[in-house]
PDB file of C-alpha atoms in Angstrom:
ATOM      1  CA  MET A   1     -47.976 122.518 -63.572  1.00 70.00           C
ATOM      2  CA  ASN A   2     -48.481 118.988 -62.059  1.00 76.00           C
ATOM      3  CA  ALA A   3     -52.506 119.150 -61.777  1.00 83.00           C
ATOM      4  CA  PHE A   4     -54.139 115.462 -60.381  1.00 86.00           C
ATOM      5  CA  THR A   5     -57.032 117.027 -61.778  1.00 90.00           C
ATOM      6  CA  VAL A   6     -58.569 119.887 -64.098  1.00 93.00           C
ATOM      7  CA  ASP A   7     -62.461 120.709 -64.090  1.00 93.00           C
ATOM      8  CA  TRP A   8     -63.322 123.437 -67.237  1.00 94.00           C
ATOM      9  CA  SER A   9     -66.608 123.353 -66.327  1.00 92.00           C
ATOM     10  CA  ASN A  10     -68.282 123.769 -69.940  1.00 93.00           C
ATOM     11  CA  ILE A  11     -65.508 125.648 -71.002  1.00 95.00           C
ATOM     12  CA  ILE A  12     -64.701 123.250 -73.398  1.00 94.00           C
ATOM     13  CA  ASP A  13     -67.732 124.480 -75.660  1.00 94.00           C
ATOM     14  CA  TYR A  14     -66.125 127.674 -76.060  1.00 95.00           C
ATOM     15  CA  PHE A  15     -63.263 125.924 -78.224  1.00 95.00           C
ATOM     16  CA  SER A  16     -62.566 124.145 -80.678  1.00 93.00           C
ATOM     17  CA  LYS A  17     -61.870 120.436 -80.698  1.00 93.00           C
ATOM     18  CA  LYS A  18     -58.063 121.207 -81.530  1.00 94.00           C
ATOM     19  CA  ASP A  19     -57.571 124.588 -78.881  1.00 96.00           C
ATOM     20  CA  PHE A  20     -59.148 122.245 -76.015  1.00 95.00           C
ATOM     21  CA  LEU A  21     -57.430 119.649 -76.306  1.00 95.00           C
ATOM     22  CA  GLU A  22     -53.952 121.516 -76.895  1.00 95.00           C
ATOM     23  CA  MET A  23     -54.954 123.321 -74.666  1.00 95.00           C
ATOM     24  CA  ALA A  24     -55.908 120.675 -71.616  1.00 94.00           C
ATOM     25  CA  GLU A  25     -52.793 118.334 -73.447  1.00 92.00           C
ATOM     26  CA  ALA A  26     -50.257 120.836 -71.888  1.00 92.00           C
ATOM     27  CA  ALA A  27     -52.517 121.821 -68.482  1.00 92.00           C
ATOM     28  CA  SER A  28     -51.775 117.743 -67.840  1.00 91.00           C
ATOM     29  CA  SER A  29     -49.280 115.745 -66.021  1.00 88.00           C
ATOM     30  CA  GLU A  30     -48.702 112.315 -66.409  1.00 84.00           C
ATOM     31  CA  ASP A  31     -51.899 110.651 -64.516  1.00 86.00           C
ATOM     32  CA  SER A  32     -54.017 114.168 -64.970  1.00 90.00           C
ATOM     33  CA  VAL A  33     -58.591 113.646 -65.033  1.00 91.00           C
ATOM     34  CA  HIS A  34     -60.079 116.589 -66.761  1.00 93.00           C
ATOM     35  CA  TYR A  35     -63.750 117.011 -65.832  1.00 92.00           C
ATOM     36  CA  VAL A  36     -66.306 118.332 -68.458  1.00 93.00           C
ATOM     37  CA  HIS A  37     -69.800 119.225 -68.588  1.00 91.00           C
ATOM     38  CA  LEU A  38     -70.603 119.435 -72.536  1.00 91.00           C
ATOM     39  CA  MET A  39     -73.429 121.751 -72.668  1.00 91.00           C
ATOM     40  CA  ASN A  40     -74.130 123.136 -75.696  1.00 91.00           C
ATOM     41  CA  TRP A  41     -72.989 120.682 -78.016  1.00 93.00           C
ATOM     42  CA  VAL A  42     -76.363 120.154 -79.464  1.00 91.00           C
ATOM     43  CA  ASN A  43     -76.318 123.210 -81.362  1.00 90.00           C
ATOM     44  CA  CYS A  44     -73.749 121.306 -83.716  1.00 89.00           C
ATOM     45  CA  TYR A  45     -74.908 117.994 -83.657  1.00 92.00           C
ATOM     46  CA  LYS A  46     -76.945 117.832 -86.256  1.00 93.00           C
ATOM     47  CA  GLY A  47     -79.893 115.381 -85.574  1.00 93.00           C
ATOM     48  CA  ALA A  48     -79.084 115.907 -81.325  1.00 93.00           C
ATOM     49  CA  SER A  49     -82.410 118.807 -81.834  1.00 90.00           C
ATOM     50  CA  VAL A  50     -86.359 117.881 -82.643  1.00 90.00           C
ATOM     51  CA  PHE A  51     -85.956 121.521 -84.320  1.00 90.00           C
ATOM     52  CA  ASP A  52     -83.744 119.230 -86.965  1.00 94.00           C
ATOM     53  CA  TYR A  53     -86.265 117.135 -87.684  1.00 94.00           C
ATOM     54  CA  GLY A  54     -89.445 117.404 -89.898  1.00 96.00           C
ATOM     55  CA  TYR A  55     -93.048 117.239 -88.164  1.00 95.00           C
ATOM     56  CA  GLU A  56     -94.103 114.098 -89.148  1.00 96.00           C
ATOM     57  CA  ASP A  57     -90.449 112.684 -87.749  1.00 94.00           C
ATOM     58  CA  LYS A  58     -91.004 115.332 -85.064  1.00 92.00           C
ATOM     59  CA  VAL A  59     -94.079 113.302 -84.054  1.00 93.00           C
ATOM     60  CA  ILE A  60     -93.038 110.605 -84.481  1.00 93.00           C
ATOM     61  CA  LEU A  61     -89.666 111.398 -82.200  1.00 91.00           C
ATOM     62  CA  ILE A  62     -92.071 112.240 -79.470  1.00 90.00           C
ATOM     63  CA  ASP A  63     -94.228 109.254 -79.389  1.00 92.00           C
ATOM     64  CA  GLN A  64     -90.852 107.791 -79.177  1.00 91.00           C
ATOM     65  CA  ALA A  65     -89.612 109.776 -76.214  1.00 89.00           C
ATOM     66  CA  LEU A  66     -93.368 109.428 -74.146  1.00 90.00           C
ATOM     67  CA  LYS A  67     -92.715 105.506 -74.351  1.00 91.00           C
ATOM     68  CA  ALA A  68     -89.245 105.099 -73.645  1.00 88.00           C
ATOM     69  CA  HIS A  69     -89.839 107.094 -70.495  1.00 86.00           C
ATOM     70  CA  ARG A  70     -93.226 105.719 -69.468  1.00 89.00           C
ATOM     71  CA  ASP A  71     -91.497 102.231 -69.746  1.00 91.00           C
ATOM     72  CA  MET A  72     -88.408 103.134 -68.182  1.00 87.00           C
ATOM     73  CA  HIS A  73     -90.603 104.539 -65.523  1.00 89.00           C
ATOM     74  CA  GLN A  74     -92.807 101.901 -65.389  1.00 92.00           C
ATOM     75  CA  PHE A  75     -89.597  99.523 -64.914  1.00 93.00           C
ATOM     76  CA  LYS A  76     -88.057 101.902 -61.616  1.00 90.00           C
ATOM     77  CA  ILE A  77     -91.560 101.629 -59.883  1.00 92.00           C
ATOM     78  CA  ARG A  78     -91.290  97.890 -59.900  1.00 93.00           C
ATOM     79  CA  THR A  79     -87.730  97.392 -59.299  1.00 93.00           C
ATOM     80  CA  ASN A  80     -86.865 100.362 -56.917  1.00 91.00           C
ATOM     81  CA  PRO A  81     -88.741 100.782 -53.804  1.00 92.00           C
ATOM     82  CA  SER A  82     -87.593 104.282 -53.007  1.00 91.00           C
ATOM     83  CA  TYR A  83     -88.530 105.688 -56.580  1.00 88.00           C
ATOM     84  CA  SER A  84     -92.586 103.984 -55.804  1.00 88.00           C
ATOM     85  CA  LYS A  85     -92.582 106.303 -52.864  1.00 90.00           C
ATOM     86  CA  MET A  86     -91.011 109.117 -55.021  1.00 88.00           C
ATOM     87  CA  TRP A  87     -93.230 109.265 -58.073  1.00 86.00           C
ATOM     88  CA  ALA A  88     -96.833 108.327 -59.087  1.00 87.00           C
ATOM     89  CA  GLY A  89     -97.699 105.358 -60.677  1.00 86.00           C
ATOM     90  CA  GLN A  90     -99.054 107.415 -64.115  1.00 83.00           C
ATOM     91  CA  ILE A  91     -96.706 110.558 -64.792  1.00 81.00           C
ATOM     92  CA  ARG A  92     -98.490 113.162 -66.690  1.00 79.00           C
ATOM     93  CA  TYR A  93     -96.991 115.751 -69.860  1.00 76.00           C
ATOM     94  CA  GLU A  94     -97.266 118.888 -69.855  1.00 74.00           C
ATOM     95  CA  ASN A  95     -94.621 119.161 -72.222  1.00 77.00           C
ATOM     96  CA  PRO A  96     -93.365 116.262 -73.552  1.00 80.00           C
ATOM     97  CA  THR A  97     -89.871 118.635 -74.517  1.00 82.00           C
ATOM     98  CA  ASN A  98     -87.427 117.568 -72.188  1.00 80.00           C
ATOM     99  CA  LEU A  99     -87.767 113.906 -72.489  1.00 83.00           C
ATOM    100  CA  VAL A 100     -87.479 114.746 -76.477  1.00 88.00           C
ATOM    101  CA  ASP A 101     -83.877 116.895 -75.696  1.00 86.00           C
ATOM    102  CA  TYR A 102     -83.478 113.168 -73.302  1.00 84.00           C
ATOM    103  CA  ALA A 103     -83.627 110.813 -75.853  1.00 87.00           C
ATOM    104  CA  LEU A 104     -81.955 112.376 -78.768  1.00 90.00           C
ATOM    105  CA  THR A 105     -79.432 112.749 -76.224  1.00 88.00           C
ATOM    106  CA  VAL A 106     -79.081 109.257 -75.648  1.00 86.00           C
ATOM    107  CA  THR A 107     -79.338 108.174 -79.149  1.00 88.00           C
ATOM    108  CA  CYS A 108     -76.354 111.423 -80.226  1.00 92.00           C
ATOM    109  CA  ARG A 109     -74.050 111.442 -77.384  1.00 91.00           C
ATOM    110  CA  ASN A 110     -71.996 108.353 -77.764  1.00 91.00           C
ATOM    111  CA  LYS A 111     -71.500 110.262 -81.358  1.00 93.00           C
ATOM    112  CA  TYR A 112     -70.500 112.970 -80.638  1.00 94.00           C
ATOM    113  CA  LEU A 113     -67.914 111.584 -78.207  1.00 93.00           C
ATOM    114  CA  ASP A 114     -66.023 110.025 -80.564  1.00 93.00           C
ATOM    115  CA  PHE A 115     -65.865 112.697 -82.874  1.00 92.00           C
ATOM    116  CA  LEU A 116     -64.437 114.893 -79.817  1.00 92.00           C
ATOM    117  CA  PHE A 117     -62.277 112.590 -78.815  1.00 92.00           C
ATOM    118  CA  GLY A 118     -61.576 109.400 -80.543  1.00 89.00           C
ATOM    119  CA  LYS A 119     -60.439 106.362 -79.655  1.00 83.00           C
ATOM    120  CA  GLU A 120     -56.866 108.405 -78.482  1.00 81.00           C
ATOM    121  CA  ILE A 121     -58.457 109.738 -74.926  1.00 89.00           C
ATOM    122  CA  SER A 122     -59.937 108.261 -72.475  1.00 87.00           C
ATOM    123  CA  PHE A 123     -63.534 109.422 -71.537  1.00 88.00           C
ATOM    124  CA  GLN A 124     -65.982 107.859 -69.194  1.00 87.00           C
ATOM    125  CA  MET A 125     -69.529 109.330 -68.586  1.00 83.00           C
ATOM    126  CA  ASN A 126     -70.407 110.403 -65.231  1.00 75.00           C
ATOM    127  CA  PRO A 127     -73.665 107.670 -64.546  1.00 65.00           C
ATOM    128  CA  SER A 128     -75.616 109.469 -62.021  1.00 58.00           C
ATOM    129  CA  PHE A 129     -76.148 112.287 -63.996  1.00 52.00           C
ATOM    130  CA  ALA A 130     -75.976 110.448 -67.521  1.00 49.00           C
ATOM    131  CA  ASP A 131     -79.477 109.160 -67.749  1.00 55.00           C
ATOM    132  CA  SER A 132     -81.158 111.100 -64.261  1.00 58.00           C
ATOM    133  CA  ASN A 133     -84.901 112.526 -64.618  1.00 54.00           C
ATOM    134  CA  LEU A 134     -83.716 114.563 -61.853  1.00 54.00           C
ATOM    135  CA  ARG A 135     -81.378 115.783 -63.940  1.00 60.00           C
ATOM    136  CA  ARG A 136     -81.696 120.408 -65.051  1.00 65.00           C
ATOM    137  CA  SER A 137     -80.721 120.218 -68.346  1.00 77.00           C
ATOM    138  CA  TYR A 138     -81.371 116.664 -70.496  1.00 79.00           C
ATOM    139  CA  THR A 139     -78.711 116.732 -72.853  1.00 86.00           C
ATOM    140  CA  THR A 140     -75.856 117.700 -70.770  1.00 88.00           C
ATOM    141  CA  ILE A 141     -73.055 115.574 -70.902  1.00 88.00           C
ATOM    142  CA  CYS A 142     -71.072 115.426 -67.408  1.00 87.00           C
ATOM    143  CA  GLY A 143     -67.489 113.164 -67.537  1.00 88.00           C
ATOM    144  CA  GLY A 144     -64.281 113.032 -67.532  1.00 90.00           C
ATOM    145  CA  PHE A 145     -61.096 111.954 -69.894  1.00 92.00           C
ATOM    146  CA  THR A 146     -57.423 110.869 -69.292  1.00 90.00           C
ATOM    147  CA  PHE A 147     -54.402 111.612 -72.068  1.00 89.00           C
ATOM    148  CA  ASP A 148     -53.522 107.606 -70.189  1.00 85.00           C
ATOM    149  CA  LYS A 149     -55.581 105.337 -70.622  1.00 79.00           C
ATOM    150  CA  GLU A 150     -53.052 103.389 -67.680  1.00 81.00           C
ATOM    151  CA  THR A 151     -54.734 106.478 -65.154  1.00 80.00           C
ATOM    152  CA  PRO A 152     -58.818 105.625 -63.465  1.00 78.00           C
ATOM    153  CA  ILE A 153     -60.674 108.140 -64.311  1.00 79.00           C
ATOM    154  CA  GLY A 154     -62.205 107.728 -60.873  1.00 69.00           C
ATOM    155  CA  ILE A 155     -65.939 108.753 -61.742  1.00 58.00           C
ATOM    156  CA  LEU A 156     -67.863 106.094 -59.783  1.00 46.00           C
ATOM    157  CA  PRO A 157     -71.937 105.603 -60.025  1.00 45.00           C
ATOM    158  CA  ILE A 158     -74.314 107.100 -57.633  1.00 42.00           C
ATOM    159  CA  GLN A 159     -77.523 105.489 -57.340  1.00 41.00           C
ATOM    160  CA  ILE A 160     -81.127 107.726 -57.219  1.00 38.00           C
TER     161      ILE A 160
END
């Protein structure tokens, strides 16, 4: 196989690190770029789920997530005219679960990616989805990687 790109979707969630990377490397050519969607990583990474914490810590996580989201929202209202037309100035929350998931993802995802890919594999997150509040799942990590550090991954930021 001499693939230029391989889109693995979230198949990486169903293999061990060793097995997946061996399979991906076997499918690679010199310039191959692989794209993945890590969807189930929070189930195996301690600290990436609110359920990994005791009650008092959960309350703190919820408060921090609400504050971080309010601050980000206010910044975007002030700096992005399109965003300010789409969203009300004050956001009301029915359930902060997604915000807590997102806050824990931001805290834990780089450590998980370092574990998974190490320093020998070049991984780049897709910035159009990494920090968007329009995503379906706040814990999904979308991105690409290559075994050759000289090969550009080619993920371009999309402004939302």
